[in-house]
Coordinates of C-alpha atoms in Angstrom, one line a residue:
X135 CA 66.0 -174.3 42.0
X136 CA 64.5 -176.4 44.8
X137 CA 64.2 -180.3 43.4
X138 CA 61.0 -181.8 42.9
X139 CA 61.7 -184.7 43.9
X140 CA 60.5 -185.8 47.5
X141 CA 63.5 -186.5 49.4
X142 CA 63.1 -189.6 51.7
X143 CA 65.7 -190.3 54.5
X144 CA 65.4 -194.3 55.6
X145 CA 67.4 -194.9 59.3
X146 CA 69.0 -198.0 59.6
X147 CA 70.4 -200.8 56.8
X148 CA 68.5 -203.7 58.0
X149 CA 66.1 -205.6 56.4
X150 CA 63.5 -202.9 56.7
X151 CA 65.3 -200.1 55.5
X152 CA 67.0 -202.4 52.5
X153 CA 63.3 -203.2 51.3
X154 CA 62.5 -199.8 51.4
X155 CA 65.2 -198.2 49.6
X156 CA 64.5 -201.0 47.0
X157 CA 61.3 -200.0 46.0
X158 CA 62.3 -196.1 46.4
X159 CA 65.0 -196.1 44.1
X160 CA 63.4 -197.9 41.7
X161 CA 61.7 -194.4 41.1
X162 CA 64.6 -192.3 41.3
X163 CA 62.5 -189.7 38.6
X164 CA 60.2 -189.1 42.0
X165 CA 62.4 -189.6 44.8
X166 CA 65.4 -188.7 46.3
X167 CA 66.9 -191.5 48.7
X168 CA 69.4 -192.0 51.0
X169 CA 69.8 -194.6 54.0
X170 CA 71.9 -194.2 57.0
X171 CA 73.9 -196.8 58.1
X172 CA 75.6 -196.2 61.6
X173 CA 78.1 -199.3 61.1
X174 CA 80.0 -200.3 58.3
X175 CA 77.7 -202.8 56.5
X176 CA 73.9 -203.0 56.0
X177 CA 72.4 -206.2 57.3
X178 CA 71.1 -204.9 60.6
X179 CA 70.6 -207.5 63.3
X180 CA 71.9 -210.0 61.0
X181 CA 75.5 -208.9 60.9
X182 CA 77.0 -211.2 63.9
X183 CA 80.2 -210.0 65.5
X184 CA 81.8 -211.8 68.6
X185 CA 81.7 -208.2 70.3
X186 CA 79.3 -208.1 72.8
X187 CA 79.8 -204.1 74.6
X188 CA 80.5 -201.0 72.2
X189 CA 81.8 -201.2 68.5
X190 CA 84.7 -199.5 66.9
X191 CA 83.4 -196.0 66.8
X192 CA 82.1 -196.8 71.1
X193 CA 78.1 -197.0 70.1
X194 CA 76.9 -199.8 71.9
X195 CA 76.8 -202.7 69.7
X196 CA 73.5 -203.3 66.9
X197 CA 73.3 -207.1 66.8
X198 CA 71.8 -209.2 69.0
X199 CA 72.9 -212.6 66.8
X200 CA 74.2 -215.4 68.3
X201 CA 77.4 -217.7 66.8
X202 CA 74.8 -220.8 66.1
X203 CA 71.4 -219.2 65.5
X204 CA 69.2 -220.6 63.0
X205 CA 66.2 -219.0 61.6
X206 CA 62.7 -219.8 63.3
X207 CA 61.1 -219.4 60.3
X208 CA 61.5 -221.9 56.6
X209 CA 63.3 -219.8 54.4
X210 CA 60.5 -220.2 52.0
X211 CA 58.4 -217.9 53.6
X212 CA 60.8 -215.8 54.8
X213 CA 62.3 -214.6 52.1
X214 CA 61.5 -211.4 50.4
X215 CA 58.7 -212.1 47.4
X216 CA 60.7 -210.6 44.4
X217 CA 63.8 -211.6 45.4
X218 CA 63.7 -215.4 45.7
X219 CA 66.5 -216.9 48.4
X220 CA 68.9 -219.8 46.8
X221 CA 67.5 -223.3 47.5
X222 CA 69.4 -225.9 48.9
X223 CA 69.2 -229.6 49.9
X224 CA 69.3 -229.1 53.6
X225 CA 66.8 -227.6 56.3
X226 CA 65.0 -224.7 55.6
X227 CA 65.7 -222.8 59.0
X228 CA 69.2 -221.7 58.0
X229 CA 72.4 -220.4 59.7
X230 CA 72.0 -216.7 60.1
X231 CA 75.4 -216.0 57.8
X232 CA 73.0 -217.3 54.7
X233 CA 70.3 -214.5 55.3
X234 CA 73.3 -211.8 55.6
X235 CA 74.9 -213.2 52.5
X236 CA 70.8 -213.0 50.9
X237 CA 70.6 -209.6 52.3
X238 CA 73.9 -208.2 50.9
X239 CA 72.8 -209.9 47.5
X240 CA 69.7 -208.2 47.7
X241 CA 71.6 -204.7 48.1
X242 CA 73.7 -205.3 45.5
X243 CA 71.5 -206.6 42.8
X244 CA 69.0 -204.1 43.6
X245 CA 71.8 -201.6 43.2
X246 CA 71.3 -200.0 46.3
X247 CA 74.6 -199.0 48.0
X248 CA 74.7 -195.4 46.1
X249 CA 72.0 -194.7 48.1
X250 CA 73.6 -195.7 51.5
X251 CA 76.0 -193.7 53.7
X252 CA 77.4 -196.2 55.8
X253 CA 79.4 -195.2 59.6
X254 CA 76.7 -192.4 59.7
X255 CA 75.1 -192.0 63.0
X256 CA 71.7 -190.2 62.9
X257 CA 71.9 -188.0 66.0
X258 CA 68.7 -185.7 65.5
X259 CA 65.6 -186.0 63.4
X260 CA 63.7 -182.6 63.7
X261 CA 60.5 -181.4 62.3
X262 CA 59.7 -177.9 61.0
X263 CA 56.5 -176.8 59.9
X264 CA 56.6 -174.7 57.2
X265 CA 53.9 -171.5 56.5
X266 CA 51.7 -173.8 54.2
X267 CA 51.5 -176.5 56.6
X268 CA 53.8 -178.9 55.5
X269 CA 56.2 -180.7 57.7
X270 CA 59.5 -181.4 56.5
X271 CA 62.2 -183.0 58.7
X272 CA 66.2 -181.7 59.1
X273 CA 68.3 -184.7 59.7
X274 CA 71.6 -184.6 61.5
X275 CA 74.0 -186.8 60.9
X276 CA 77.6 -187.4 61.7
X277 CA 80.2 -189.1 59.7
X278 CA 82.2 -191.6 62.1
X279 CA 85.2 -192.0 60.3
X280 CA 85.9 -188.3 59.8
X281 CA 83.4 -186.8 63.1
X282 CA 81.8 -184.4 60.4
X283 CA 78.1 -183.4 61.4
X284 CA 75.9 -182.5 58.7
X285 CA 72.1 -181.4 58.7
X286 CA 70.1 -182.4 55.4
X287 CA 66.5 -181.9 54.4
X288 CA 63.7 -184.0 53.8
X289 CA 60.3 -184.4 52.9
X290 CA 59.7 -187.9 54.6
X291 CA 61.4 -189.9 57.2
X292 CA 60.8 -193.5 57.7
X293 CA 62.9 -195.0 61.0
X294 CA 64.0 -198.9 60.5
X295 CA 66.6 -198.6 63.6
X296 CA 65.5 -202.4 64.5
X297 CA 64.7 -203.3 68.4
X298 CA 67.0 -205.9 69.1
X299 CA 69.4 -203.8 70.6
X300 CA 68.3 -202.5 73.9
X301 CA 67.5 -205.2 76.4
X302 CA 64.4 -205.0 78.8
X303 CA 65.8 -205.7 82.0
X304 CA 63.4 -206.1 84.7
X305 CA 63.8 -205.1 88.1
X306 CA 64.8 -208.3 90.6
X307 CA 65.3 -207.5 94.7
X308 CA 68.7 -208.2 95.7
X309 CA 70.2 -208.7 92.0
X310 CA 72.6 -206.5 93.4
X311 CA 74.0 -208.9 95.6
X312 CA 74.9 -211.6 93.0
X313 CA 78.4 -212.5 92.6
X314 CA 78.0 -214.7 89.4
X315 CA 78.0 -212.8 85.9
X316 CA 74.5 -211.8 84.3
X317 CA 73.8 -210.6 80.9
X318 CA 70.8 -209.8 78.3
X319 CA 70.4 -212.4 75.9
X320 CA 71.5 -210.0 73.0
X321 CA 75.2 -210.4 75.0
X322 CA 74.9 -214.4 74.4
X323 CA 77.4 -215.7 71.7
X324 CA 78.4 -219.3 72.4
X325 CA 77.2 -222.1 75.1
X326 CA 80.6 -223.2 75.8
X327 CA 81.5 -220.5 78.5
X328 CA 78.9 -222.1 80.5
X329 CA 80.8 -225.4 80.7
X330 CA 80.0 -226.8 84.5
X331 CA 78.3 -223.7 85.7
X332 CA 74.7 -223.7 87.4
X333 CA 72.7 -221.4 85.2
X334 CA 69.0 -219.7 86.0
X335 CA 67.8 -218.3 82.5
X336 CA 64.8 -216.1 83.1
X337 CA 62.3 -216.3 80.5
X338 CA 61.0 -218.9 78.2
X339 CA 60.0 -217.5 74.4
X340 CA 61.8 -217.6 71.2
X341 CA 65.6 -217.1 73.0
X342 CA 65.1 -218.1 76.4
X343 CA 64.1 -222.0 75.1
X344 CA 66.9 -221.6 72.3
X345 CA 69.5 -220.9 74.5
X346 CA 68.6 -223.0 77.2
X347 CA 68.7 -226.1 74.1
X348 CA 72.6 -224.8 73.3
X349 CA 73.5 -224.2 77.0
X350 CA 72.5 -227.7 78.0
X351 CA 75.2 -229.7 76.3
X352 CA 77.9 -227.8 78.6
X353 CA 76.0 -226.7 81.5
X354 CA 76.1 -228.3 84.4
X355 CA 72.5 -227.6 85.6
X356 CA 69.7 -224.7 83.7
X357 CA 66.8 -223.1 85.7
X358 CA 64.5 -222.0 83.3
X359 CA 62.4 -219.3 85.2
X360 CA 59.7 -218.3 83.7
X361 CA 55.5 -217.5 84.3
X362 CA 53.8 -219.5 81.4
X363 CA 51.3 -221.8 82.2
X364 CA 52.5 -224.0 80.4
X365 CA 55.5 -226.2 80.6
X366 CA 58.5 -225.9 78.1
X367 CA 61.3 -228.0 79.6
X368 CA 59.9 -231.5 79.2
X369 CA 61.2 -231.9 75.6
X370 CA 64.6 -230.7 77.0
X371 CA 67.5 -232.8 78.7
X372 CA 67.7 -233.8 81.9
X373 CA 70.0 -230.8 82.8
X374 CA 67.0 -228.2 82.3
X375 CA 64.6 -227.9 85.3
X376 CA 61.5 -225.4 85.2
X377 CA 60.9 -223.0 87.9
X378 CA 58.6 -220.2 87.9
X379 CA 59.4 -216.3 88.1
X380 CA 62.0 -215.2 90.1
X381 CA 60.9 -213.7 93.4
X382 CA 64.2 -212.3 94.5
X383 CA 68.2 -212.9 94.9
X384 CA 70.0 -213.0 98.4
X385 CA 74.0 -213.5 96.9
X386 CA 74.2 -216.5 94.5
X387 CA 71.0 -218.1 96.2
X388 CA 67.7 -217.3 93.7
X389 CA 64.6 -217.8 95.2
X390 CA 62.0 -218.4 92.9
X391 CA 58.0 -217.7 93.6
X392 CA 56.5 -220.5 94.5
X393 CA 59.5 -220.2 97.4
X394 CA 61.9 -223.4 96.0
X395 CA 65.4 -222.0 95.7
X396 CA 68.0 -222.7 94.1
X397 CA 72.2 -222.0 93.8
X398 CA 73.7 -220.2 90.4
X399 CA 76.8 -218.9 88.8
X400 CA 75.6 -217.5 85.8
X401 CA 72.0 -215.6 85.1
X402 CA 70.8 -214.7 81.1
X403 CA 68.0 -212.4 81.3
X404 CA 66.2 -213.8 77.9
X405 CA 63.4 -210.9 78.8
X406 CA 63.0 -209.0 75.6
X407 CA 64.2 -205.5 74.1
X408 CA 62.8 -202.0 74.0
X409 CA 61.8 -199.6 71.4
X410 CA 64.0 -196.6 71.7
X411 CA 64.7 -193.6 69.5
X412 CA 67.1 -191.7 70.9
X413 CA 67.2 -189.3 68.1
X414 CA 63.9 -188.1 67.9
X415 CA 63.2 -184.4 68.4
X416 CA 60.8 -184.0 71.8
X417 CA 58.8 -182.3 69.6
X418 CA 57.6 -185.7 68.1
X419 CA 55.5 -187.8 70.7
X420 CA 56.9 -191.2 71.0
X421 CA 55.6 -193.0 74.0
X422 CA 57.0 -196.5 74.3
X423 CA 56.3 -197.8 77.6
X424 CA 55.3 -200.9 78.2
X425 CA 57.2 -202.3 75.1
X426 CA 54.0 -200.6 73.2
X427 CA 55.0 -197.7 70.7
X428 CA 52.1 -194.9 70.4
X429 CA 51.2 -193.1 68.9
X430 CA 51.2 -195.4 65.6
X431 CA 48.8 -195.9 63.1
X432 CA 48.7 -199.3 61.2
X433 CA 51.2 -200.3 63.1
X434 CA 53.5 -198.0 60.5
X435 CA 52.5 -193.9 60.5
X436 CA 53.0 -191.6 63.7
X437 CA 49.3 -190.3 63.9
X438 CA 50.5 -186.8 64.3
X439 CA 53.1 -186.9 61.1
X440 CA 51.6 -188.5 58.1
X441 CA 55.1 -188.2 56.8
X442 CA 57.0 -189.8 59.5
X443 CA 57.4 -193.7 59.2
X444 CA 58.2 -196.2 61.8
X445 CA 59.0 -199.8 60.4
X446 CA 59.3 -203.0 62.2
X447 CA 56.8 -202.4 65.4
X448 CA 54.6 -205.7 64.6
X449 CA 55.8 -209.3 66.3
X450 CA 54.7 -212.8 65.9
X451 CA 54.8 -212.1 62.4
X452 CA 56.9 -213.1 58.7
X453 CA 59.1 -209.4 58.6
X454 CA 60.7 -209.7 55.8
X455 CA 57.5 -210.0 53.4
X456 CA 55.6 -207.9 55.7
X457 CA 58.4 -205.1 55.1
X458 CA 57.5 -205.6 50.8
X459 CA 54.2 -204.6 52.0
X460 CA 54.1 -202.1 54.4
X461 CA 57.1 -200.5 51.8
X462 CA 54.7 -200.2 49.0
X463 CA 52.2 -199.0 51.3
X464 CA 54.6 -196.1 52.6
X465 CA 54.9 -195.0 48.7
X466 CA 51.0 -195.4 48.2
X467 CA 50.5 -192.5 50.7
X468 CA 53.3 -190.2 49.4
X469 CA 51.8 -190.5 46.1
X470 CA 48.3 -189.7 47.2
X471 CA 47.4 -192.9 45.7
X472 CA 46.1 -193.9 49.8
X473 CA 44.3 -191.4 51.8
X474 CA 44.6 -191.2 55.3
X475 CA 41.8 -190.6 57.7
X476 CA 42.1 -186.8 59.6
X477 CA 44.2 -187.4 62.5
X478 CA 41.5 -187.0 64.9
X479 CA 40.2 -190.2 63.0
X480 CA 43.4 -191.8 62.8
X481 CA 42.8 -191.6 66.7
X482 CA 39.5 -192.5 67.1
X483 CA 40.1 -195.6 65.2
X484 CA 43.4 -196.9 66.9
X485 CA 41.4 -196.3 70.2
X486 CA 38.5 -198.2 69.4
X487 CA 41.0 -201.2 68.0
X488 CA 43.2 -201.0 71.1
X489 CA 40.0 -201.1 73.1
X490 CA 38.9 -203.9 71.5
X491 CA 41.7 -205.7 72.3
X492 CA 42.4 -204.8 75.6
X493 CA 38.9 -205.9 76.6
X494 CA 39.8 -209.0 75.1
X495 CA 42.1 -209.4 77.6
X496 CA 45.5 -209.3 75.1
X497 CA 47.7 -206.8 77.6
X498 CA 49.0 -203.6 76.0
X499 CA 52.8 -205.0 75.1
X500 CA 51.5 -207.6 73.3
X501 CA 49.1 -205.9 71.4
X502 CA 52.4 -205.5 68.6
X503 CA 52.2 -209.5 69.0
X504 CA 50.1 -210.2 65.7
X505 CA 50.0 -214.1 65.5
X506 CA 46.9 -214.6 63.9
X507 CA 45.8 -211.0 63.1
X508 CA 48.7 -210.8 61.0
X509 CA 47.1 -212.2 58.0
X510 CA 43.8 -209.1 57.8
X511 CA 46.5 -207.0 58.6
X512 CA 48.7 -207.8 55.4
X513 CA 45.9 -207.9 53.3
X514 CA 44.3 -204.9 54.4
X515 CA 47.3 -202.5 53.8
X516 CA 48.2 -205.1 50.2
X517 CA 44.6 -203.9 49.2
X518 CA 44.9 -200.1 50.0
X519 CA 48.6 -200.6 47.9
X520 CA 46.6 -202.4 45.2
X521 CA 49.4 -205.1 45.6
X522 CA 49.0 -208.8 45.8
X523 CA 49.0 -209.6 49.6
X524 CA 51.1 -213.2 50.6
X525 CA 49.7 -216.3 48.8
X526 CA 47.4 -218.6 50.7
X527 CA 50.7 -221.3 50.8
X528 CA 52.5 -219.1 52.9
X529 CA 50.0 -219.2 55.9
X530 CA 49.9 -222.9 55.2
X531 CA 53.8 -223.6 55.8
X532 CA 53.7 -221.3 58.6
X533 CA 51.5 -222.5 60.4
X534 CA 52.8 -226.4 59.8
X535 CA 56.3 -224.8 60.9
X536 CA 53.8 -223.5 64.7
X537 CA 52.3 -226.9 64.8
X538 CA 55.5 -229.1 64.5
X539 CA 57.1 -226.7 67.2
X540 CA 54.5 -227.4 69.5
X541 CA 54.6 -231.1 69.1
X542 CA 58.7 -230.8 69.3
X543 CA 60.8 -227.7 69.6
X544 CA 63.6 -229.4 69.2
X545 CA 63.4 -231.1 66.2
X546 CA 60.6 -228.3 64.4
X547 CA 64.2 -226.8 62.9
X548 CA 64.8 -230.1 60.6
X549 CA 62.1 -229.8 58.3
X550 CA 62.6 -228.9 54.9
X551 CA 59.6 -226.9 53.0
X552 CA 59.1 -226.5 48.5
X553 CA 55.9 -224.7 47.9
X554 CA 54.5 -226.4 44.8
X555 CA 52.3 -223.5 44.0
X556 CA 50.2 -220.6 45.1
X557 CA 48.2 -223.3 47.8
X558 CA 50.4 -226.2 47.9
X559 CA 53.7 -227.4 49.7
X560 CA 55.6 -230.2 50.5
X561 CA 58.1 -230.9 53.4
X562 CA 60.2 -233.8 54.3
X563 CA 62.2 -234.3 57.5
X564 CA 65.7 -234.5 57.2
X565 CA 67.7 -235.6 59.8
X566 CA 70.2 -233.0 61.7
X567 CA 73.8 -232.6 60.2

């Protein structure tokens, strides 16, 4: 007899497809769940290895985590809301081994790993429509211990590969003739390999300014390139000088585009990742050009299969709450409990929204860039979940955590956070270990 239950496959063991499986499994009467894992511990981007090319099995390797990353968030906020991270006297922006220790926690006391096949490598995802309409999905999957290749069916799919694996690396005449070594930020691991070297970092966001911090106590001399109009480098040391975008390369010489120049041995391109879904059937539309993923509604359902999923597209957001969410949210509308537009107005909406905010001038890749249109956004989809949306303290700390970055980037990371109650927090500056 065929099972009742709705079968649900989750790619990918990160934080995403943890929080899913959590609240899946905790309805095990309705669904049937299992996660693929393609390495050999869930954890996702948060799993730090010293091995920057291909992994055991010769995929190239997930994480993008470097040996001293901190969070950029307080763990207060960050943390999951019914699962409460272990408070300590120090910082709240915390090594990245505590959030893969919280994140293994959370698997285990959540009792998820029966539902996990880890060293599995999705390879296909295919739908099939079926004489009543309904879509259902055949998976193929192979075992990388034993090579096996299995294909399974399912009723839903919901993708939580991650995109901090595959570095956006833009196109620089003449990069070809540089001697020195270049690599992504997601190859960076430790600043001490940069001891006495000139080094031109281009870009200046999240990584490009944290690496340029680390690289500065060995480095004989950083160019941060980069095209903001604003300048970064003048809470930095001496060593870090500011140039603009970088107009082309003749050998080791980088000439820069307001035409200054300057000499370098090393280059870190800290320019971003792409979204890529390499096992997606053609028959499934995903365009993702220009770092923009369509076509997606609420930043979460592929507009043509109500039934396909696609986790972690938003930026400029807190993900690991926003995951609780958008989870419950996935379950509302395989219940029935939510009711999704036609798909025709499904498209008619997004294109009015992405209208809206194209003629506001936001360009499309950073239309996935929330910042302050992720708080309608989590309490629109809490309300269609009929779920309590994030509590009125967390945009508070958050956006205390913004403003003391701006005044000081680096010194934002030595605060310490306690929310009081639902409105209230305190935080105290504690001086760096």
């Amino acid at each position: 007899m065929p099972s009742s239950k709705t079968r649900i496959a989750i790619i990918g063991g990160g934080v995403a497809g943890l929080v899913v499986a959590r609240h899946t499994t905790v309805k095990l009467d309705s669904y049937s769940v299992t996660l693929f894992e393609q390495t050999d511990q869930v954890g996702g981007t948060w799993i730090y290895t010293d091995e920057t090319d291909v992994d055991k099995h010769g995929l190239p390797i997930h994480s993008s985590m470097y040996k001293n990353l901190r969070t950029n968030l307080p763990r207060e906020i960050m943390q999951i809301p019914d699962f409460p991270m272990k408070e300590d006297d120090g910082s709240s922006f915390v090594h990245h081994s505590i959030i893969r220790e919280y994140l293994w926690d959370y698997a285990k006391h959540f009792n998820l790993y029966p539902h996990i096949k880890l060293n599995t490598l999705v390879k296909h995802v295919e739908p099939e429509t079926l004489r009543n309409g309904q879509t259902i999905w055949m998976i193929t999957y192979q075992d990388l211990e034993t090579k096996v290749e299995t294909t399974r069916t399912f009723d839903a799919v919901v993708v939580c590969n991650g995109h901090y694996t595959v570095g956006h690396i833009p196109r620089i005449p003449g990069i070809e003739s540089f001697p020195g070594e270049s690599i992504h930020s997601h190859q960076y691991r430790v600043p001490e390999m940069f001891a006495r070297k000139k080094v031109c970092i281009l870009g200046a966001s999240w990584s490009g300014i944290d690496i340029a911090m680390e690289i500065s106590q060995y480095a004989e001399k950083i160019y941060l390139s980069h095209n903001l109009a604003e300048s970064v480098g003048s809470q930095m040391s001496g060593v870090v000088e500011e140039r603009p975008g970088i107009q082309s390369i003749q050998g080791n010489i980088f000439i820069f585009r307001d035409g200054s120049t300057a000499e370098v041995d090393n280059f870190i391109y800290c320019t971003g990742y792409k979204f890529t879904y390499p096992f997606m059937s053609t028959k499934v539309e995903m365009r993702t050009d220009d770092n923009h993923v369509e076509p997606i509604y609420k930043h979460l359902i592929h507009m043509d299969y109500p039934n396909l999923f696609v986790m972690g597209l938003p930026g400029i957001v807190i993900p690991f709450p926003m995951f609780h969410l958008q989870a419950q949210y996935i379950l509302g509308i395989l219940e029935g409990q939510i009711k999704l537009p036609s798909t025709k107005q499904m498209y008619e909406e997004y294109e009015m929204e992405k209208k809206a905010l194209l003629d506001r001038g936001i360009p499309l890749r950073h239309i996935v860039k929330l910042k302050e249109r992720q708080w309608a956004y989590y309490d629109e989809i809490a309300a269609a979940a009929k779920i309590p949306s994030f509590r009125p303290v967390i945009k508070k700390i958050y956006d205390h955590s913004n403003e003391m970055r701006e005044n000081d980037f680096t010194t934002y990371k030595n605060y310490q956070y306690r929310i009081i109650d639902d409105e209230n927090f305190v935080a105290c500056y504690c001086k760096p270990c």
